[in-house]
PDB file of C-alpha atoms and ligand atoms in Angstrom:
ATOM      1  CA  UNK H   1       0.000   0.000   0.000  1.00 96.00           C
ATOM      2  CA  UNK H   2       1.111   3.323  -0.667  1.00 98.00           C
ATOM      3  CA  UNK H   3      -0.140   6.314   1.068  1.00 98.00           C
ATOM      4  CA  UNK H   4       0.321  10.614   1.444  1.00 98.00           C
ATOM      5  CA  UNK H   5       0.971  11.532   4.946  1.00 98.00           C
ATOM      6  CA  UNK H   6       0.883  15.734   5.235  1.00 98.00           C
ATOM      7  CA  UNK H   7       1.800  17.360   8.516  1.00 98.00           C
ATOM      8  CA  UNK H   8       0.437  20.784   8.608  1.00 98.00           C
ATOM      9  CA  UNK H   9       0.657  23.687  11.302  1.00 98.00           C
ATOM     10  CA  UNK H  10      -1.820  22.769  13.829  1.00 98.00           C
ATOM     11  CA  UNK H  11      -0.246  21.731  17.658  1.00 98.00           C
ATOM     12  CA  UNK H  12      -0.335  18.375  17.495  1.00 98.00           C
ATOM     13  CA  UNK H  13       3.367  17.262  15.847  1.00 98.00           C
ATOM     14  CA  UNK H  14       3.255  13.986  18.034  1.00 98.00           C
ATOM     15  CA  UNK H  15       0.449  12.661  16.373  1.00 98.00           C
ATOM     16  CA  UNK H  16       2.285  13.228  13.227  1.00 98.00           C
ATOM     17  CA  UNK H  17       5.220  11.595  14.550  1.00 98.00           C
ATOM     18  CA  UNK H  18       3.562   8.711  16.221  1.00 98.00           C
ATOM     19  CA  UNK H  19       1.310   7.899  12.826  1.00 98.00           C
ATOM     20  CA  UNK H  20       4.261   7.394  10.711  1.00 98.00           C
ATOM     21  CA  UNK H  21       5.896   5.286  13.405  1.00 97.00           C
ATOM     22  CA  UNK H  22       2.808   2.841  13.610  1.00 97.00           C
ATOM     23  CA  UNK H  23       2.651   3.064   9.198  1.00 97.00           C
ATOM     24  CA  UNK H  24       6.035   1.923   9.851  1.00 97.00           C
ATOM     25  CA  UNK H  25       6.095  -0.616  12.131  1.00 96.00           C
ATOM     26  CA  UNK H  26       2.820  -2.241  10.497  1.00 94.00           C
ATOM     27  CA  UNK H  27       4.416  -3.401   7.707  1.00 94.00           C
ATOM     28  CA  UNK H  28       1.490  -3.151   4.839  1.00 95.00           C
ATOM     29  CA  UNK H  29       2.914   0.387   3.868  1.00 97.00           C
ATOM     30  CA  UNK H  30       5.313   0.024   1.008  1.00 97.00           C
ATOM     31  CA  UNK H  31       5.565   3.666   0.637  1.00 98.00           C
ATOM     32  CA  UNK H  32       4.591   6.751   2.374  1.00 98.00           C
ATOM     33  CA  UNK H  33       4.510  10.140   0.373  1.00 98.00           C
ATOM     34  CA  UNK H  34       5.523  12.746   3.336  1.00 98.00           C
ATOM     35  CA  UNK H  35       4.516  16.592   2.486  1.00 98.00           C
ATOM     36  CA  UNK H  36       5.226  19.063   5.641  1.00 98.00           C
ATOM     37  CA  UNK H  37       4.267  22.475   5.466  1.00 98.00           C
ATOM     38  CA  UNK H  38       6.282  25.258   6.838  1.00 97.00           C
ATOM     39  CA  UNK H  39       4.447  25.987  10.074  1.00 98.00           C
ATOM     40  CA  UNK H  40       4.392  22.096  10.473  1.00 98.00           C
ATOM     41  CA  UNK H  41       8.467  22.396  10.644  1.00 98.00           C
ATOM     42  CA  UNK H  42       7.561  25.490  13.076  1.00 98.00           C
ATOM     43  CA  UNK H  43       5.372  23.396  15.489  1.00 98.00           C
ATOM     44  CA  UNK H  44       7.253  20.807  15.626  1.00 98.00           C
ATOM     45  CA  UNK H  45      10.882  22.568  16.748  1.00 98.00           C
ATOM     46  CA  UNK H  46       8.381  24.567  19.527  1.00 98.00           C
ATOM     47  CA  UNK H  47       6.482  21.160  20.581  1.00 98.00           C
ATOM     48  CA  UNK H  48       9.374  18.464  19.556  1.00 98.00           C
ATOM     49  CA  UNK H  49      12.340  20.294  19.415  1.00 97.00           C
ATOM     50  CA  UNK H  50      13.141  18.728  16.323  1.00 97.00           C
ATOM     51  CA  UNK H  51      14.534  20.404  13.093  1.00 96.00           C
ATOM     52  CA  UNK H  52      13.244  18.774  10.354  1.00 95.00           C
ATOM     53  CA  UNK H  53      14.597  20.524   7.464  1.00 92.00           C
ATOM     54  CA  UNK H  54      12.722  20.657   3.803  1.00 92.00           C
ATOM     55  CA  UNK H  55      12.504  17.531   2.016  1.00 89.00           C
ATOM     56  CA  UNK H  56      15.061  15.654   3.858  1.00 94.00           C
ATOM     57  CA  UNK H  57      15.183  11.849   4.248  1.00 95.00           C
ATOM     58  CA  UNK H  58      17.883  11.846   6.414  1.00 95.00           C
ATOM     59  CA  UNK H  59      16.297  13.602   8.932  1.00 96.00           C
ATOM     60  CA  UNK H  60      13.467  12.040   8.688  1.00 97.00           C
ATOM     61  CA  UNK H  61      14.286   8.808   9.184  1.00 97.00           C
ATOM     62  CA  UNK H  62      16.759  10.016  12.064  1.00 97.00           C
ATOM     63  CA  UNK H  63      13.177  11.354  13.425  1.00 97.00           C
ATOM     64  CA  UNK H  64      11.322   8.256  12.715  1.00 97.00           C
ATOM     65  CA  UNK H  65      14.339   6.023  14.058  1.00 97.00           C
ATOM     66  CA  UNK H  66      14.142   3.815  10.655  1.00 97.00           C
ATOM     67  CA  UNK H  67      18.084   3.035   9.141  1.00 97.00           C
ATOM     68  CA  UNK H  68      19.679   5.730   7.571  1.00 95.00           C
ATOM     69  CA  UNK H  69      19.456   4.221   3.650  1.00 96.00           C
ATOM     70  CA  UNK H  70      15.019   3.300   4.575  1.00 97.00           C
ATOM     71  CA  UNK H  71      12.954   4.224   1.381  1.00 96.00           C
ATOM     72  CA  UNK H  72       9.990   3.759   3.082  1.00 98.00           C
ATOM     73  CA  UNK H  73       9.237   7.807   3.820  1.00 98.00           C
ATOM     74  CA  UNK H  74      10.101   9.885   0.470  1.00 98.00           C
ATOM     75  CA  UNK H  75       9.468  13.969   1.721  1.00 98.00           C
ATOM     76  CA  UNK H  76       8.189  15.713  -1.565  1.00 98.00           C
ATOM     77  CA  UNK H  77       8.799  19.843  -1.198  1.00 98.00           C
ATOM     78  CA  UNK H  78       5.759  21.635  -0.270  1.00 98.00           C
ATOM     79  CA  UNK H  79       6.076  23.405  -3.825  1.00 97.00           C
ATOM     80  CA  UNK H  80       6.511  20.410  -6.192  1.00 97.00           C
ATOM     81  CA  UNK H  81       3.468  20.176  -7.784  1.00 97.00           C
ATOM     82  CA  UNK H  82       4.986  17.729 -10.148  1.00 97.00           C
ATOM     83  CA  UNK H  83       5.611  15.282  -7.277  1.00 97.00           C
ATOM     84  CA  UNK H  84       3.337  11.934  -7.328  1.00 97.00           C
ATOM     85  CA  UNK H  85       0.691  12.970  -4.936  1.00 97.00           C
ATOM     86  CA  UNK H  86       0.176  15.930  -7.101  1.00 97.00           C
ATOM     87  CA  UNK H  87      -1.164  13.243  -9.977  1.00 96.00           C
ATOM     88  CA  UNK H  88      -4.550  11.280  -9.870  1.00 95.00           C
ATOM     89  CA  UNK H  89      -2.920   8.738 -12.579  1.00 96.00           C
ATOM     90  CA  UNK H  90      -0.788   8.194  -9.746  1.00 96.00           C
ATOM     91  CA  UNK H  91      -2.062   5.165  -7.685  1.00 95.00           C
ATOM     92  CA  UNK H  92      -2.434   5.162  -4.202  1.00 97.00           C
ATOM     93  CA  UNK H  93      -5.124   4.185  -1.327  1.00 97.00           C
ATOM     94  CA  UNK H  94      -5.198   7.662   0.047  1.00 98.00           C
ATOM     95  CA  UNK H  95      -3.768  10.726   2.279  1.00 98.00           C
ATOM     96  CA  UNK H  96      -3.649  11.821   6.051  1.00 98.00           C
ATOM     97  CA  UNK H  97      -2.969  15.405   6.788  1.00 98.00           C
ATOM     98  CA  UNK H  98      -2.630  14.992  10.859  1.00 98.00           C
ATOM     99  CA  UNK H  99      -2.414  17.178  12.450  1.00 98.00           C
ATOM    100  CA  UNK H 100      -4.584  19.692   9.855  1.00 98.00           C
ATOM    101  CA  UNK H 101      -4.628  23.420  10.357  1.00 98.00           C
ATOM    102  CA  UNK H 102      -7.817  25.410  10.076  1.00 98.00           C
ATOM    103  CA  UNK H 103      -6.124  27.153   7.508  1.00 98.00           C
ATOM    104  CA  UNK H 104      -5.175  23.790   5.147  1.00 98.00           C
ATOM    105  CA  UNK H 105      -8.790  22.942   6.190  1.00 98.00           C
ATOM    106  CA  UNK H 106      -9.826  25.750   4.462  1.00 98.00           C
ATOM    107  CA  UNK H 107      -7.898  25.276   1.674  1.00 98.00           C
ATOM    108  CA  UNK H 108      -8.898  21.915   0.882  1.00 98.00           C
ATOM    109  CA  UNK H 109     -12.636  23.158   1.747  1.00 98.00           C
ATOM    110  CA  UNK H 110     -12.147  25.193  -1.299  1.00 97.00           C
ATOM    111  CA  UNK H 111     -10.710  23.695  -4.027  1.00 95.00           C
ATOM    112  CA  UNK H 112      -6.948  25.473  -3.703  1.00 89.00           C
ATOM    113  CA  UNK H 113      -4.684  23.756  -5.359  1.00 90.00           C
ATOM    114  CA  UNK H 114      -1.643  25.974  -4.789  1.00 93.00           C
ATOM    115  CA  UNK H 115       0.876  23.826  -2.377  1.00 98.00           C
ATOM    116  CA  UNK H 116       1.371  20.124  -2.896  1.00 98.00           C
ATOM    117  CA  UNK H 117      -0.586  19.615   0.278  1.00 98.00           C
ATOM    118  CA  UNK H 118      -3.561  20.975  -1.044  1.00 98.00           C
ATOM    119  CA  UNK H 119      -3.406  19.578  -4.477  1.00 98.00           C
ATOM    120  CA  UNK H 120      -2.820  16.355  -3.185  1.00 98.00           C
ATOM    121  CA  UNK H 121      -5.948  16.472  -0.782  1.00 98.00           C
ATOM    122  CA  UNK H 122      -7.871  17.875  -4.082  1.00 98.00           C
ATOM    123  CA  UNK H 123      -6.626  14.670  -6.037  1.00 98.00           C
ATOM    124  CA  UNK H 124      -7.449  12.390  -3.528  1.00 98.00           C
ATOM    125  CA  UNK H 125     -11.004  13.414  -3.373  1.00 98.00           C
ATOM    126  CA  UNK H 126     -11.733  13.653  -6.885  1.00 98.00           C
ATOM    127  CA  UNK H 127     -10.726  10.478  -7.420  1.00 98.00           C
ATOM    128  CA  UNK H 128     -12.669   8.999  -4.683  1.00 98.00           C
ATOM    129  CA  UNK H 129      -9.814   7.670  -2.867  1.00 98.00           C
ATOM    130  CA  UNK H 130      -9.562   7.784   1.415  1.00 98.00           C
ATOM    131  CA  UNK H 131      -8.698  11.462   2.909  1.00 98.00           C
ATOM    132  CA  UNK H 132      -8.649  11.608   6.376  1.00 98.00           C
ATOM    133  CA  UNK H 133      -8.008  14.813   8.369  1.00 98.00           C
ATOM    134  CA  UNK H 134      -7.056  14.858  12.233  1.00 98.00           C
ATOM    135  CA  UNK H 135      -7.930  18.832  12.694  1.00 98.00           C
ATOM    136  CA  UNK H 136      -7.159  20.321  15.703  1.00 98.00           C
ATOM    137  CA  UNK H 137      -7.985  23.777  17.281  1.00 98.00           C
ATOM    138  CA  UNK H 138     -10.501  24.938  20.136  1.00 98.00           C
ATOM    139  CA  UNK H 139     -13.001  26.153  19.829  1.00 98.00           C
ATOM    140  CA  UNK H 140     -14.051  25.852  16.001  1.00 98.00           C
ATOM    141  CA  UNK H 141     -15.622  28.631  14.695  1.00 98.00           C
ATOM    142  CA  UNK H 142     -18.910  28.378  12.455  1.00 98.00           C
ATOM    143  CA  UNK H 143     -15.795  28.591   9.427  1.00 98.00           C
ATOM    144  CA  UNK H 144     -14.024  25.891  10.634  1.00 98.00           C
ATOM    145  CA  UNK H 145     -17.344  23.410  10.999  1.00 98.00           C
ATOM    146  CA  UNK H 146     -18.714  24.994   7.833  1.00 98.00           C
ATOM    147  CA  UNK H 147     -15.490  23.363   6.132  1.00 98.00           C
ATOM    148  CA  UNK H 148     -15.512  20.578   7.807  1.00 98.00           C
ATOM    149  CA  UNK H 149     -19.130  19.647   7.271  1.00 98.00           C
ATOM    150  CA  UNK H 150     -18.547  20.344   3.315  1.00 98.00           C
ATOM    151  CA  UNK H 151     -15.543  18.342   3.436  1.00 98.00           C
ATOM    152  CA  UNK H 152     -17.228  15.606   5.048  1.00 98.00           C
ATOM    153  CA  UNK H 153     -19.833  16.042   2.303  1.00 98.00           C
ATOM    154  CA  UNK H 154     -17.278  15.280  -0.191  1.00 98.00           C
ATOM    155  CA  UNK H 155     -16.308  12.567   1.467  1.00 98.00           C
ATOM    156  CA  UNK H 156     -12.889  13.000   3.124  1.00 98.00           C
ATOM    157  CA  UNK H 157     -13.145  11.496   7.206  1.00 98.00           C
ATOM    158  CA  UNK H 158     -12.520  13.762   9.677  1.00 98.00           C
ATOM    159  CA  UNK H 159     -11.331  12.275  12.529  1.00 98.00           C
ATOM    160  CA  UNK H 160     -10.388  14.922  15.053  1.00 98.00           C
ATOM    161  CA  UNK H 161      -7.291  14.957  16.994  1.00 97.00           C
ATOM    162  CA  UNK H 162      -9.697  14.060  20.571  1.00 96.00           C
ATOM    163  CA  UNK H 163      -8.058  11.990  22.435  1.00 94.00           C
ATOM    164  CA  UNK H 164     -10.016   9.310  24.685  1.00 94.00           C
ATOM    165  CA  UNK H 165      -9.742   7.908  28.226  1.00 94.00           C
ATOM    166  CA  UNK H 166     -11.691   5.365  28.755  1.00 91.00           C
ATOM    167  CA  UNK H 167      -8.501   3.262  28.053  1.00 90.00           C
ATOM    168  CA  UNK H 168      -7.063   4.540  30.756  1.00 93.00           C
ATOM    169  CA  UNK H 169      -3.906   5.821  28.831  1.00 94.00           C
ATOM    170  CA  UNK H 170      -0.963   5.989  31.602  1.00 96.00           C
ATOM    171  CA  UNK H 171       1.068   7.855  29.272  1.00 97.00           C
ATOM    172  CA  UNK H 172       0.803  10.772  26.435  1.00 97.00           C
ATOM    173  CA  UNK H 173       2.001   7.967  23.627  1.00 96.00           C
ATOM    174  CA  UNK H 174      -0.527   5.609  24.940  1.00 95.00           C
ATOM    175  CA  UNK H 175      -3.092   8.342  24.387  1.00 96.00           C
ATOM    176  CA  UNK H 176      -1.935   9.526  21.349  1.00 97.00           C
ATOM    177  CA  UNK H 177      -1.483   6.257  19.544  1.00 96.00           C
ATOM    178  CA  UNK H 178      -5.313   5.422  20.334  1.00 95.00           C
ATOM    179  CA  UNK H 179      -5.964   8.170  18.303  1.00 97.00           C
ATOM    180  CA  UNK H 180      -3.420   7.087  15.804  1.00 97.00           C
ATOM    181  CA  UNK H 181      -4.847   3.416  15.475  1.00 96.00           C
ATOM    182  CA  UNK H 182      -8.029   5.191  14.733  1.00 96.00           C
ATOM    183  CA  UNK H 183      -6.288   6.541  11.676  1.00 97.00           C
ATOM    184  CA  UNK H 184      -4.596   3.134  10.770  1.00 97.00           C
ATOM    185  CA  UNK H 185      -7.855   1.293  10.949  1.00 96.00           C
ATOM    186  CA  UNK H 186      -9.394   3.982   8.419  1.00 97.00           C
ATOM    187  CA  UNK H 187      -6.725   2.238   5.740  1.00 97.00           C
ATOM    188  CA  UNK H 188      -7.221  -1.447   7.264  1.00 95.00           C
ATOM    189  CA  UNK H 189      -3.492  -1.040   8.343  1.00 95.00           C
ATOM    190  CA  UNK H 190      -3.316  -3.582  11.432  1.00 91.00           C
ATOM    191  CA  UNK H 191      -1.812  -2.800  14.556  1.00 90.00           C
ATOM    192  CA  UNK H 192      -0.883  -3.728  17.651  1.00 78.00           C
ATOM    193  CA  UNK H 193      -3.617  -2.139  19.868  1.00 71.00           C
ATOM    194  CA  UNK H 194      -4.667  -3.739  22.893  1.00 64.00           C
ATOM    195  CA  UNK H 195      -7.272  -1.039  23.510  1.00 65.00           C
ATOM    196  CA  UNK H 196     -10.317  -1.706  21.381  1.00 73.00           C
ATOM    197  CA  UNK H 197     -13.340  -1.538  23.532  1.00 75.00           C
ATOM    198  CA  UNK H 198     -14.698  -5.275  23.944  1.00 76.00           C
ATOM    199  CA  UNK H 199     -17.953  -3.871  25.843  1.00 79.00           C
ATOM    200  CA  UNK H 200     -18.894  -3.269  29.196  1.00 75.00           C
ATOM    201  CA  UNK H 201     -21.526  -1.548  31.359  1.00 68.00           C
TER     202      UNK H 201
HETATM  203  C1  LIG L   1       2.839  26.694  18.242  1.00 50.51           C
HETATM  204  C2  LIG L   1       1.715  26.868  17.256  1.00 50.51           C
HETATM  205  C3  LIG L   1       0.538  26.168  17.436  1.00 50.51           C
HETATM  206  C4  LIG L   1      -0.517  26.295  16.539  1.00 50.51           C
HETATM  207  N1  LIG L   1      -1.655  25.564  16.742  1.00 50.51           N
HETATM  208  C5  LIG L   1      -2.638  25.610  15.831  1.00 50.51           C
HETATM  209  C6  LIG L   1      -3.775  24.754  15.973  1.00 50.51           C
HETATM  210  O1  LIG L   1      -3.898  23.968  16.917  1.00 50.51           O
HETATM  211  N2  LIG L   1      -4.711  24.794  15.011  1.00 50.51           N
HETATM  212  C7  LIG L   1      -4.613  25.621  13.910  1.00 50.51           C
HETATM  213  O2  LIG L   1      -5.508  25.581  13.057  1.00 50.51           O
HETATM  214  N3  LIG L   1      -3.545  26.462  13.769  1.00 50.51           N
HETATM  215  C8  LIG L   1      -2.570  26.462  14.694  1.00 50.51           C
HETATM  216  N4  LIG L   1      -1.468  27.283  14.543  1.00 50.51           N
HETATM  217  C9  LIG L   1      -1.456  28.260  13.437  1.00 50.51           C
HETATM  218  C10 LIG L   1      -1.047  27.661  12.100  1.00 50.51           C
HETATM  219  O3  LIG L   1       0.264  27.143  12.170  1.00 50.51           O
HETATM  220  C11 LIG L   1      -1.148  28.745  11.013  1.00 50.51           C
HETATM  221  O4  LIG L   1      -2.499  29.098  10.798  1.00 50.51           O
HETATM  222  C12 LIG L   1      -0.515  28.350   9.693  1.00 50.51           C
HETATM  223  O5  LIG L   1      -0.682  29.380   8.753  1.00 50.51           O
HETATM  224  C13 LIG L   1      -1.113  27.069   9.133  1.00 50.51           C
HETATM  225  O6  LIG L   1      -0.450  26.825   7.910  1.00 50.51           O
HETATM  226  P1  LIG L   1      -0.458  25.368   7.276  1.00 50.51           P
HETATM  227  O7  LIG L   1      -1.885  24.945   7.196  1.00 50.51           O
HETATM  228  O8  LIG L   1       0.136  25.597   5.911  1.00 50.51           O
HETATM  229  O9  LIG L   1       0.380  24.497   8.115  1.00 50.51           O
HETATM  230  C14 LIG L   1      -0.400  27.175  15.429  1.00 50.51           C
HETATM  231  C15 LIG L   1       0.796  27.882  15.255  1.00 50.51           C
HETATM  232  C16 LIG L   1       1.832  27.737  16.156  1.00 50.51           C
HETATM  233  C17 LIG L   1       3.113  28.503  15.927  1.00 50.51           C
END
């Protein structure tokens, strides 16, 4: 399977980080299209402390702990619009932007084609193929739920970045990789969770 992950500017970076470790680790990703945005390369050196650089695989898979020669991640530039993801003839099962701005929210709401983050979240919906986005921001303004209602109408999942508790996560990772498996199990990607609620009360 190959899929787009996009990181853009919301807070949030760890989800980011902790989705392509679990794409990693589950094996049934061949390839993973990675577009950042710049305020995603802001947020995470404020939240992370980690310098990501433009486009860079070494980096990357420094960040993602995968060896130093790993194909698995290929970082496109934000303004390569002649990268894959930028192409509908291009196959893939779909995209993740997680953590997703308001701002790439609205740009995806409308149409914009104008970074490869948008234009690859256009592609993706116009050829009918899986776009989830994790938003993140509180509170939402009518804007924001205006966009995400006629995203939702045009079929991209949102899935926001709210964590749960009735896990009883003991640790941030433990609470943000619920989240995360929620993303993985939008793809069928399997995982290791041990938290899926078996029923109760
Ligand atoms: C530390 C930090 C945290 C931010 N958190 C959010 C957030 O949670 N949600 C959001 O929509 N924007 C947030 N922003 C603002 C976005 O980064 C900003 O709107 C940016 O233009 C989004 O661009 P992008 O969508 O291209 O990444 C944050 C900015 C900074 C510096």
């Amino acid at each position: 399977m190959e899929l787009t992950v996009a990181i853009t500017g919301a807070s949030g970076s760890i989800y980011a980080h902790r989705t392509l470790i679990q794409l990693a680790a589950s094996g049934a990703v061949e390839r993973i299209n990675l577009i950042m945005s710049e305020s995603a390369r802001t947020v995470a050196r404020v939240e992370l402390g980690v310098d990501l650089g433009e486009a860079d695989s070494t980096r990357v898979n420094e960040w993602l702990k995968l060896p130093a020669d790993s194909k698995l991640v290929r970082p496109h530039r934000l303004d390569n619009l002649a990268a894959t993801p930028a192409s509908g003839s291009h196959m893939q099962a779909g995209m993740i932007v997680v953590p997703c701005s308001m701002g790439t929210l609205g740009a995806i709401a409308s149409g914009a084609g104008t970074n490869l983050i948008h234009r690859a979240a256009d592609v993706t919906l116009k050829e009918g193929r899986k776009l989830v986005l994790v938003p993140r921001e509180t509170p939402y303004s009518a804007i924001h739920l205006e966009n995400m209602l006629k995203l939702a109408h045009a079929g991209a999942r949102i899935l926001p970045a709210s964590p749960a508790f009735y896990h009883r996560p003991r640790t941030i990772e433990e609470m943000v990789d619920h989240l995360v498996f929620r993303i993985l199990d939008q793809f069928g990607v399997p995982h290791s969770q041990g938290t899926r609620w078996k029923g109760g009360e």
